[in-house]
Short mmCIF file of C-alpha atoms in Angstrom, two decimals:
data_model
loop_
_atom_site.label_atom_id
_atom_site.label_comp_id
_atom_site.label_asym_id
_atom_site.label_seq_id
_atom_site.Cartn_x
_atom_site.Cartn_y
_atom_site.Cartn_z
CA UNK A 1 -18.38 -3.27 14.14
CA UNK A 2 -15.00 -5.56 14.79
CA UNK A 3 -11.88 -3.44 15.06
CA UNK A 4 -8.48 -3.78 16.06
CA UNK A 5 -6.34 -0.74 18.10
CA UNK A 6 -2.55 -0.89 18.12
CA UNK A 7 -0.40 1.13 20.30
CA UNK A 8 0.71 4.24 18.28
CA UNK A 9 4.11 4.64 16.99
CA UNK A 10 6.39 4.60 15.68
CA UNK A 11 8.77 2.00 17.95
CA UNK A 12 13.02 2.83 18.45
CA UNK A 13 14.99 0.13 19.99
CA UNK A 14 18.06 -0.35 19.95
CA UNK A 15 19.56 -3.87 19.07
CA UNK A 16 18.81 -7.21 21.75
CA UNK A 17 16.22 -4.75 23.40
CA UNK A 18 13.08 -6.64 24.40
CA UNK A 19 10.06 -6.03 22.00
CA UNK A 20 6.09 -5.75 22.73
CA UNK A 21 3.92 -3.93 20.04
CA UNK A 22 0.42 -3.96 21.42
CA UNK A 23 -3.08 -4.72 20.11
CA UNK A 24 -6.71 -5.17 21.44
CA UNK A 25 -9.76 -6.08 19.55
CA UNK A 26 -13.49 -5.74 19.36
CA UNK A 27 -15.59 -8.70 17.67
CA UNK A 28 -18.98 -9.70 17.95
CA UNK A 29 -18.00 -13.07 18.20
CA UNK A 30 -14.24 -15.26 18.41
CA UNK A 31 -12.07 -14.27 16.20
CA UNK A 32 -9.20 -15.81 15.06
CA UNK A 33 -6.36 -13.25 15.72
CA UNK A 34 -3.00 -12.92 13.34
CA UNK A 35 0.20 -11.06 13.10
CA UNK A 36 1.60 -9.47 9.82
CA UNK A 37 4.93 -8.13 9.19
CA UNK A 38 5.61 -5.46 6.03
CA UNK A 39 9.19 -5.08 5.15
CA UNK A 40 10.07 -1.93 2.92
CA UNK A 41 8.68 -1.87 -0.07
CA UNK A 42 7.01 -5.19 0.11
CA UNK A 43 3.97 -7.11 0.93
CA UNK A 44 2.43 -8.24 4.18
CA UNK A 45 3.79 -11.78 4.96
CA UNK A 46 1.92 -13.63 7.97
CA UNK A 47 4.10 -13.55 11.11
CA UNK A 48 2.02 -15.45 13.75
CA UNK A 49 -1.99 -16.39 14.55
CA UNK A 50 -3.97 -18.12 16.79
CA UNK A 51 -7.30 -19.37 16.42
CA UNK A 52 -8.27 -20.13 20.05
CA UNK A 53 -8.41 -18.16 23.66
CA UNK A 54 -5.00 -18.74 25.42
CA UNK A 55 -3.27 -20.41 21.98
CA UNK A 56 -0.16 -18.38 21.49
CA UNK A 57 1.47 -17.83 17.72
CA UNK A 58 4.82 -18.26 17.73
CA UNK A 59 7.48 -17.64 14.66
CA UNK A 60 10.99 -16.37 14.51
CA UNK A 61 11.36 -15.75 17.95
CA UNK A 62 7.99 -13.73 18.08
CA UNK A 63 5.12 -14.62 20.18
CA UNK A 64 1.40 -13.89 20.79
CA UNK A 65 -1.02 -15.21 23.24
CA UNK A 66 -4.32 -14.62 22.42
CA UNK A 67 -6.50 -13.41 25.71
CA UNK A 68 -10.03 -13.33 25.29
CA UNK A 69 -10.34 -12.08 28.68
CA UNK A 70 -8.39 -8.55 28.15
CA UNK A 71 -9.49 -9.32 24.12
CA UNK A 72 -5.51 -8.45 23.27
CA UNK A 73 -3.04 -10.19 21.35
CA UNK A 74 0.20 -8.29 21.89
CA UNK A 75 3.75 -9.16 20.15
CA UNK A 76 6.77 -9.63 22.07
CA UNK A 77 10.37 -10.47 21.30
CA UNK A 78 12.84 -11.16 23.64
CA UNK A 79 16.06 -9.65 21.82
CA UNK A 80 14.97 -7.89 18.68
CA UNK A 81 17.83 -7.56 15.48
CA UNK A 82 18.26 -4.80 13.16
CA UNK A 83 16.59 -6.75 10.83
CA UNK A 84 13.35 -7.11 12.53
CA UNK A 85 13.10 -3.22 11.52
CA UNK A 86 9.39 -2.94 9.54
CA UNK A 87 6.20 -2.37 9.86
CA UNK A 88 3.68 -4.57 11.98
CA UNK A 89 -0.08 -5.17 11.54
CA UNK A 90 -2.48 -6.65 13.39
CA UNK A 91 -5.58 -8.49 12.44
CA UNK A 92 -8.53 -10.31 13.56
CA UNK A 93 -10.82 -12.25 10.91
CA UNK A 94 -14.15 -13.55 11.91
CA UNK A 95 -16.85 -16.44 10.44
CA UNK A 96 -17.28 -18.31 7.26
CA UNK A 97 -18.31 -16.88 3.73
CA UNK A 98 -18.80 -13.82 1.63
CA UNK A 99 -18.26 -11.60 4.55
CA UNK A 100 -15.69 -13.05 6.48
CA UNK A 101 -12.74 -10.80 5.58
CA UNK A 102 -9.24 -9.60 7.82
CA UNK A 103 -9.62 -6.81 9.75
CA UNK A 104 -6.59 -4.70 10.26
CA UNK A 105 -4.97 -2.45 12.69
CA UNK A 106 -3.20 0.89 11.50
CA UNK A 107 0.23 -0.72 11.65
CA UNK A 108 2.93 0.54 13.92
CA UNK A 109 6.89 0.97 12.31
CA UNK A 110 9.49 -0.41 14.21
CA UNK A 111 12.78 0.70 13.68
CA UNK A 112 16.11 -0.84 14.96
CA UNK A 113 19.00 0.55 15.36
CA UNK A 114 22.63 -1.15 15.79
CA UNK B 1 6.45 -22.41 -5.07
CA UNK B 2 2.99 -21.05 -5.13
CA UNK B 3 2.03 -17.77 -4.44
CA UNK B 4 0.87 -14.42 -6.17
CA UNK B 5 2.47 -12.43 -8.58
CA UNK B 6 1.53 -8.29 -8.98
CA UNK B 7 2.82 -6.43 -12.06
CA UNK B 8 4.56 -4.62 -12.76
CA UNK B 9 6.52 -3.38 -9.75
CA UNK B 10 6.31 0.32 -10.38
CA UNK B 11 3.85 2.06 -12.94
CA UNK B 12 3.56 5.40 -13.87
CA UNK B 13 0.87 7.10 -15.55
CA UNK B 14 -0.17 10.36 -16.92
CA UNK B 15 -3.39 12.16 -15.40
CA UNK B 16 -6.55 11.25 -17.79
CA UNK B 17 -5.51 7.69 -17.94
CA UNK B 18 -6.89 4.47 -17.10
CA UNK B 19 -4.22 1.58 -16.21
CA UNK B 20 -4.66 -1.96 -14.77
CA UNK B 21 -2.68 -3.70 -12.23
CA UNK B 22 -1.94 -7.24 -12.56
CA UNK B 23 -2.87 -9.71 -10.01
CA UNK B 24 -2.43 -13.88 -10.55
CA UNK B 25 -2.24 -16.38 -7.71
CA UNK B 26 -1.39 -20.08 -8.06
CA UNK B 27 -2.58 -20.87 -5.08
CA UNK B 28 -6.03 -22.41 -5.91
CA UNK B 29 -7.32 -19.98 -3.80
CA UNK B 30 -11.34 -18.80 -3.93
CA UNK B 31 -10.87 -15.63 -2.28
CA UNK B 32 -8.82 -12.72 -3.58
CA UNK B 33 -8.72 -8.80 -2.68
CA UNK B 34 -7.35 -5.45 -3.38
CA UNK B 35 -6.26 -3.33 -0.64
CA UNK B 36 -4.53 0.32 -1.40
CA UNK B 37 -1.87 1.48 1.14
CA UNK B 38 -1.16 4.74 1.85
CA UNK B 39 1.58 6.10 4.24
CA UNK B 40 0.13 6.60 8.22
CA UNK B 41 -3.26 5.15 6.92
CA UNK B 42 -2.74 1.71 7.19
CA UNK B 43 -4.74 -1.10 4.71
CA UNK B 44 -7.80 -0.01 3.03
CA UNK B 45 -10.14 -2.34 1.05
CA UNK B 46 -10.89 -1.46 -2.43
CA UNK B 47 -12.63 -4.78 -3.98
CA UNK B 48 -13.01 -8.65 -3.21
CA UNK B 49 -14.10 -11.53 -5.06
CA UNK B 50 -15.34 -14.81 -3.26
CA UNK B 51 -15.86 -16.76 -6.44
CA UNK B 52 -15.06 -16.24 -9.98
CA UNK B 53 -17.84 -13.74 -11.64
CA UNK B 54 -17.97 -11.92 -9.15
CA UNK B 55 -16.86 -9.57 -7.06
CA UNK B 56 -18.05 -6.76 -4.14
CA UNK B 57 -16.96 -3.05 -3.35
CA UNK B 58 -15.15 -2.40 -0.52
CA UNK B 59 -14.56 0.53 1.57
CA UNK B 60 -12.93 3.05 -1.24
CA UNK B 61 -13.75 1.19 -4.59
CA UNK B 62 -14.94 4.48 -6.33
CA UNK B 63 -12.71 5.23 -9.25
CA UNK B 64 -11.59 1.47 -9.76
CA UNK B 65 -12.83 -1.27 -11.42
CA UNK B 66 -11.94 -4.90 -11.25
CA UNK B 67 -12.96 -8.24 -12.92
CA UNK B 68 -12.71 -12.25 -12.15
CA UNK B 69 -12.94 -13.69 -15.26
CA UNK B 70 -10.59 -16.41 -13.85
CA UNK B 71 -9.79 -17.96 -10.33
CA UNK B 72 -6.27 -17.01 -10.84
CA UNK B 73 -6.68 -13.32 -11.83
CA UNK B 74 -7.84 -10.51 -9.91
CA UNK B 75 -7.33 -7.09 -12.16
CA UNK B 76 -7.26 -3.94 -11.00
CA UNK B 77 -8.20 -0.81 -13.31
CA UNK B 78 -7.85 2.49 -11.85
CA UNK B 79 -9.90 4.65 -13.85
CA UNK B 80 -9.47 8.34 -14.57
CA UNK B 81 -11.91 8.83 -12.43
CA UNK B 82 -9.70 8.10 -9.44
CA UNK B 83 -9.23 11.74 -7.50
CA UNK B 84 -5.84 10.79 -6.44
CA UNK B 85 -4.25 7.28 -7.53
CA UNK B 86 -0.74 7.46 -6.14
CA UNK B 87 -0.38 4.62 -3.82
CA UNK B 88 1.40 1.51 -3.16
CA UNK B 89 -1.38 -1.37 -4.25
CA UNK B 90 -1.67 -4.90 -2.76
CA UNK B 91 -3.03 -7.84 -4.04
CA UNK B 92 -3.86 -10.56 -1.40
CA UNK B 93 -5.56 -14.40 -1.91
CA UNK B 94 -7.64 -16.92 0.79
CA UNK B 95 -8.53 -20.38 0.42
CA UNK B 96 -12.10 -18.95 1.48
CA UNK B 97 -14.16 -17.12 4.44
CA UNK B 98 -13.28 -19.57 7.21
CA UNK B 99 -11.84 -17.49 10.17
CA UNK B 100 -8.74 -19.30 10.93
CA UNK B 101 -7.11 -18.78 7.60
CA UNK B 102 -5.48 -15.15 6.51
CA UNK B 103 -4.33 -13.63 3.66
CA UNK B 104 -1.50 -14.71 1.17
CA UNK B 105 -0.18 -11.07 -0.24
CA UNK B 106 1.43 -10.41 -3.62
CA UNK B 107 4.54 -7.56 -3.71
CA UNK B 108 2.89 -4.81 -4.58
CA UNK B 109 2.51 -2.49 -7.12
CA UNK B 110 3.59 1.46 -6.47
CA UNK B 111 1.60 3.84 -8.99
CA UNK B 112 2.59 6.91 -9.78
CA UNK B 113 0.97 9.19 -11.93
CA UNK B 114 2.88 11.92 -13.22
#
């Protein structure tokens, strides 16, 4: 079945370090690819997607290039703040109807320290 | 501002009871879902509804029940039957199963039972 594999964790940086959180998938098909971002205590809020081979997501100085050709999608940052410091989820949704639903990576923590 | 509201915030309940978790979205979305989160195991689906009337299991829907009455409201019931309900419980919404769209998710709701 589709899956997604992030890199285990959990991530320390410390403050303006550069950021990449990996994550491959497996579909049976092209998937649109997205980034979510969990905060403590809260919900997921939608960081980043892209819907096409070599589109790249881009939000709040995050990016993601999706690479159908290594089938990743990994998140960088170039100078990451304390208050990037949460918990990151990938996902990859496939099709149309009833059973099109978000698959999701384990998540991976980042912490940040100043 | 549209979006989805869970309620309450925190719940506690004693063992032996049943209690329901809130879930409304003014998003005039189609799609809405129940996912329970539980710390190091990532997202896991509990139940989905693609229409009003009705709704599908997910991956762990034994011991919950849940009802679409409305395209706004979602309702969660964890029943006594649950093993072990302590969890933090998200509510999430779609406009529908087309790939390129994800998820819109609520706060979340952290049951105890005590």
């Amino acid at each position: 079945g589709d899956s997604v594999t992030q890199m285990e964790g959990p991530v320390t940086l410390s403050e303006e370090a550069f950021l990449t959180i990996n994550c491959t998938y497996t579909a049976t098909g092209y998937p649109s690819l997205f980034w979510y971002v969990q905060y403590p205590g809260e919900g997921l809020q939608l960081l980043l997607k892209a819907t096409k081979a070599d589109d790249k997501g881009s939000n709040k100085g995050f990016e993601a290039t999706y690479r159908k050709e290594t089938t990743s999608f990994h998140l960088e940052k170039g100078s990451v703040q304390v208050s990037d410091s949460a918990v990151y989820f990938c996902a990859l949704r496939l099709g149309a109807g009833a059973n099109s639903k978000l698959t999701f990576g384990k998540g991976i923590t980042l912490s940040v320290r100043p | 501002d549209g979006g989805i509201t869970q309620s309450p915030k925190y719940l506690f309940r004693k063992e032996g009871q049943n209690v329901t978790l809130s879930c409304e979205q003014n998003l005039n979305h189609d799609a809405m879902y129940w996912y329970r989160q539980d710390p190091g195991q990532g997202l896991r689906l509990i139940y989905y509804s693609q229409i009003v009337n009705d709704f599908q299991k997910g991956d762990i829907a034994e011991g919950y029940s849940v009802s679409r009455e409305k395209k706004e409201s979602f309702p969660l019931t964890v029943t006594s039957a649950q093993k072990n309900p302590t969890a933090f419980y998200l509510c999430a919404s779609s406009i529908g199963g087309g790939s390129i769209y994800g998820y819109t998710f609520g706060s979340g709701t952290r049951l105890t039972v005590v």
